[in-house]
Short mmCIF file of C-alpha atoms in Angstrom, two decimals:
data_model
loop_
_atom_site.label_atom_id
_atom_site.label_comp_id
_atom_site.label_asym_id
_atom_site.label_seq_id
_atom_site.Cartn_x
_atom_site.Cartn_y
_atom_site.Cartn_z
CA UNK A 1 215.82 154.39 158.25
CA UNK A 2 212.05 154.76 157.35
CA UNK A 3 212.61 154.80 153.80
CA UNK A 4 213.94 151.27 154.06
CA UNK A 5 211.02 149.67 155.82
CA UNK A 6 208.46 151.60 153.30
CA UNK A 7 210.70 150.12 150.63
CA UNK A 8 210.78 146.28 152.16
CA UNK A 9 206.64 146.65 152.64
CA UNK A 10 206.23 148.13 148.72
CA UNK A 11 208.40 145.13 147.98
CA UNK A 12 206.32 142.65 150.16
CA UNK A 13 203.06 144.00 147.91
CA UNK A 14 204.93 143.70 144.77
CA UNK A 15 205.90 139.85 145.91
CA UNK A 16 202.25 139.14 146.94
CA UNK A 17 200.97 140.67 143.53
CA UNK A 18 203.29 138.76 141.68
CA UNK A 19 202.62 135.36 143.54
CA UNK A 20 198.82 136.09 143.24
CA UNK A 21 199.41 136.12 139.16
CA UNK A 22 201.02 132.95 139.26
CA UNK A 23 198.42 131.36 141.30
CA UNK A 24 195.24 132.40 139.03
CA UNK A 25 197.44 131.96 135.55
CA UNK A 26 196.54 129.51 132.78
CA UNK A 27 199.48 127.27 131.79
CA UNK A 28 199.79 129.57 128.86
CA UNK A 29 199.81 132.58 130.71
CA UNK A 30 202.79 131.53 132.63
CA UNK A 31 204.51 130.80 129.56
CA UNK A 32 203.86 134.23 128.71
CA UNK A 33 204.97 135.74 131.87
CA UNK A 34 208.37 133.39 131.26
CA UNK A 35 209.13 135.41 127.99
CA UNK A 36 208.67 138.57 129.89
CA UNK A 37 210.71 137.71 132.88
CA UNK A 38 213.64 136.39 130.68
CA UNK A 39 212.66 139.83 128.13
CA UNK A 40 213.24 141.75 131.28
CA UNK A 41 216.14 140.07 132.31
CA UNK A 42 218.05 140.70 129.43
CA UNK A 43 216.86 144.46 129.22
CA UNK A 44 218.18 144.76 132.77
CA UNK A 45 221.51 143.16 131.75
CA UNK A 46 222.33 145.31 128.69
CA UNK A 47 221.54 148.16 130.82
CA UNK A 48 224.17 147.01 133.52
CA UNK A 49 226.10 146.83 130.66
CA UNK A 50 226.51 150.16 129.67
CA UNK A 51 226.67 151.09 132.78
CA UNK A 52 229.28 149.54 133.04
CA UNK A 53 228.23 147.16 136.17
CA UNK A 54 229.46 143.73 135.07
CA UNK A 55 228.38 142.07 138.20
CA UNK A 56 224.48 142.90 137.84
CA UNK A 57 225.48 141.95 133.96
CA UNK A 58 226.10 138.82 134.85
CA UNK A 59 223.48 138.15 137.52
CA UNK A 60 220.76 139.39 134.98
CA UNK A 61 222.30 137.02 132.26
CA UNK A 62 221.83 134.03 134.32
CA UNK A 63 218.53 134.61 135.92
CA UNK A 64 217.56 134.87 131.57
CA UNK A 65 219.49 131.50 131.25
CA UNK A 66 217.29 130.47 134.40
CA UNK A 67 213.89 131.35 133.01
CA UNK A 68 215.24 129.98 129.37
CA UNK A 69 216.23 126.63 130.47
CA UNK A 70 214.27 125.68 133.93
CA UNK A 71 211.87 127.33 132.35
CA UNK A 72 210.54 127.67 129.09
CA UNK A 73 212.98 124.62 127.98
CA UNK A 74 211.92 122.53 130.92
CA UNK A 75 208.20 123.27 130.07
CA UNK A 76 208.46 121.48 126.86
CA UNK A 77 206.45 118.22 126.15
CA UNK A 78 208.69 116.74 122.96
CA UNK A 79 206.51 113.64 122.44
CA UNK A 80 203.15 115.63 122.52
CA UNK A 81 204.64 118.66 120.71
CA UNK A 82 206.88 116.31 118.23
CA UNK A 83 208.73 118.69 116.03
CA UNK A 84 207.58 122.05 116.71
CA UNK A 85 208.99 120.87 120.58
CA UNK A 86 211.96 119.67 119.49
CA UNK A 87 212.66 122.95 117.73
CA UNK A 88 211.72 125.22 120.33
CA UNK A 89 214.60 122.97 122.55
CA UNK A 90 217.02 123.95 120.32
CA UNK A 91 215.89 127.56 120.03
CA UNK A 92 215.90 127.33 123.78
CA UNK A 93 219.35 126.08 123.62
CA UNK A 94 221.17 128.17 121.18
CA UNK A 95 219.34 131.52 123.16
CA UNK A 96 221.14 129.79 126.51
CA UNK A 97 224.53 129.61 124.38
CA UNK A 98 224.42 132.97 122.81
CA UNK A 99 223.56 134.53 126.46
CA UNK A 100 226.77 132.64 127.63
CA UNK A 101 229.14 134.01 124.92
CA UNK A 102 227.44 137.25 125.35
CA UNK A 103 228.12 137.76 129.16
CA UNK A 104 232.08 136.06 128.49
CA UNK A 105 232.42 139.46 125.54
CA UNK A 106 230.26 141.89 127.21
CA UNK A 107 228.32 141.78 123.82
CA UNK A 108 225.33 143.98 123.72
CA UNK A 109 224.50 142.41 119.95
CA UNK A 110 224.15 139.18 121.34
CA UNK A 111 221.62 140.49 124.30
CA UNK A 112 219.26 141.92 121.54
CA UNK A 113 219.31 138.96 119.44
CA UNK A 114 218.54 136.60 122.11
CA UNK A 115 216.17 139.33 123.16
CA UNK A 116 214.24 140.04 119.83
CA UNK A 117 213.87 136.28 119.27
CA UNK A 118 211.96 135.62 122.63
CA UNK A 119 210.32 138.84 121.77
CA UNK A 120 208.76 136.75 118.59
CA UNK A 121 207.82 133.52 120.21
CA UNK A 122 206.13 135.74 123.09
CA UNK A 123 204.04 137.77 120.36
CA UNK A 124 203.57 134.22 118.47
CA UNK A 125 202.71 132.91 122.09
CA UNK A 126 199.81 135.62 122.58
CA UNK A 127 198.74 135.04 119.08
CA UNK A 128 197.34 131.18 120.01
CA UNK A 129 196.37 132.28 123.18
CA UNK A 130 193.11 129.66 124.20
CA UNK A 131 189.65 131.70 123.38
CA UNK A 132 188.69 131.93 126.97
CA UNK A 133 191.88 133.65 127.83
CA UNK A 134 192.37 137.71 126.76
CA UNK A 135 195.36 137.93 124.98
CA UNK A 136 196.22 141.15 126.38
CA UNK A 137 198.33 141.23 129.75
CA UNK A 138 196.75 141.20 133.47
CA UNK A 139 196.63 144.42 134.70
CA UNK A 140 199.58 144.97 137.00
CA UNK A 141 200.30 146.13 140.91
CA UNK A 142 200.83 150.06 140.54
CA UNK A 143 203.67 150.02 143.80
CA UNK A 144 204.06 153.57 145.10
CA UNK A 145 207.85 152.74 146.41
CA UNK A 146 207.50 155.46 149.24
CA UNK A 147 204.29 154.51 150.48
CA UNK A 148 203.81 151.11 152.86
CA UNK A 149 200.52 150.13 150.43
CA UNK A 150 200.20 149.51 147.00
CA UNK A 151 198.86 153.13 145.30
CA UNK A 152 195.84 150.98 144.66
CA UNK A 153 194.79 150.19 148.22
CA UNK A 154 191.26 150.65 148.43
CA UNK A 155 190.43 150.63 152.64
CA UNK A 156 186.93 149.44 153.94
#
């Protein structure tokens, strides 16, 4: 009963944090943080998978297809970025296939490929990152799940 409402405030902090990051990030920050949401996602999804949870599978697959496509793909300027842009969109678009085929066969190979190519544009990502932006990632929320405040929480 408790545990719930400590768990739905930890959650709210998380959100906030998360939001926050958004908010302050560079446009090629965010791209960043797309990588590692659609990183995560597929992570998450070859973990359902063997666990044998094909429903959380699946929902992990698309929100990777989501990221990849609304995304990252949707991000992409093809008459500024010319070729390199009109590579990436097929990149983008063979990643969404694979992830497709790979939920319909429960195929764990086809998770990691998909995975360990947005793995590379990510690092390749960080590696042009603009001089007045670290290249190393924000520092995160540390969320104590049991407690109603983030374990950072400094009071006045």
């Amino acid at each position: 009963m408790f545990g719930s409402s400590q768990v739905r405030g930890a959650n709210a902090y998380a959100k906030v944090g998360i939001e926050t990051g958004v908010i302050a990030a560079s446009p090629h920050k965010l791209i960043v943080m797309l990588f590692e949401g659609a990183i995560v996602a597929i992570s998450n999804a070859s973990q359902h998978l063997s666990n044998g949870e094909i429903a959380s599978k699946g929902q992990s697959i698309s929100k990777a297809i989501a990221i990849i496509e609304n995304g990252l793909r949707a991000s992409l300027d093809k008459k500024a970025g010319g070729e390199i842009a009109n590579n990436l969109d097929a990149l983008y678009e063979y990643m969404s296939a694979r992830l497709i085929r790979a939920n319909l066969d429960n195929n764990d190979e086809m998770l990691n490929e998909v995975k360990n190519l947005l793995r590379d544009l990510k690092s390749s990502w960080e590696a042009i990152a603009p001089s007045n932006e670290p290249a190393a990632e924000a520092p995160k929320m540390n969320i104590d799940p049991l407690s109603p405040r983030p374990a950072n929480f400094v009071e006045a």
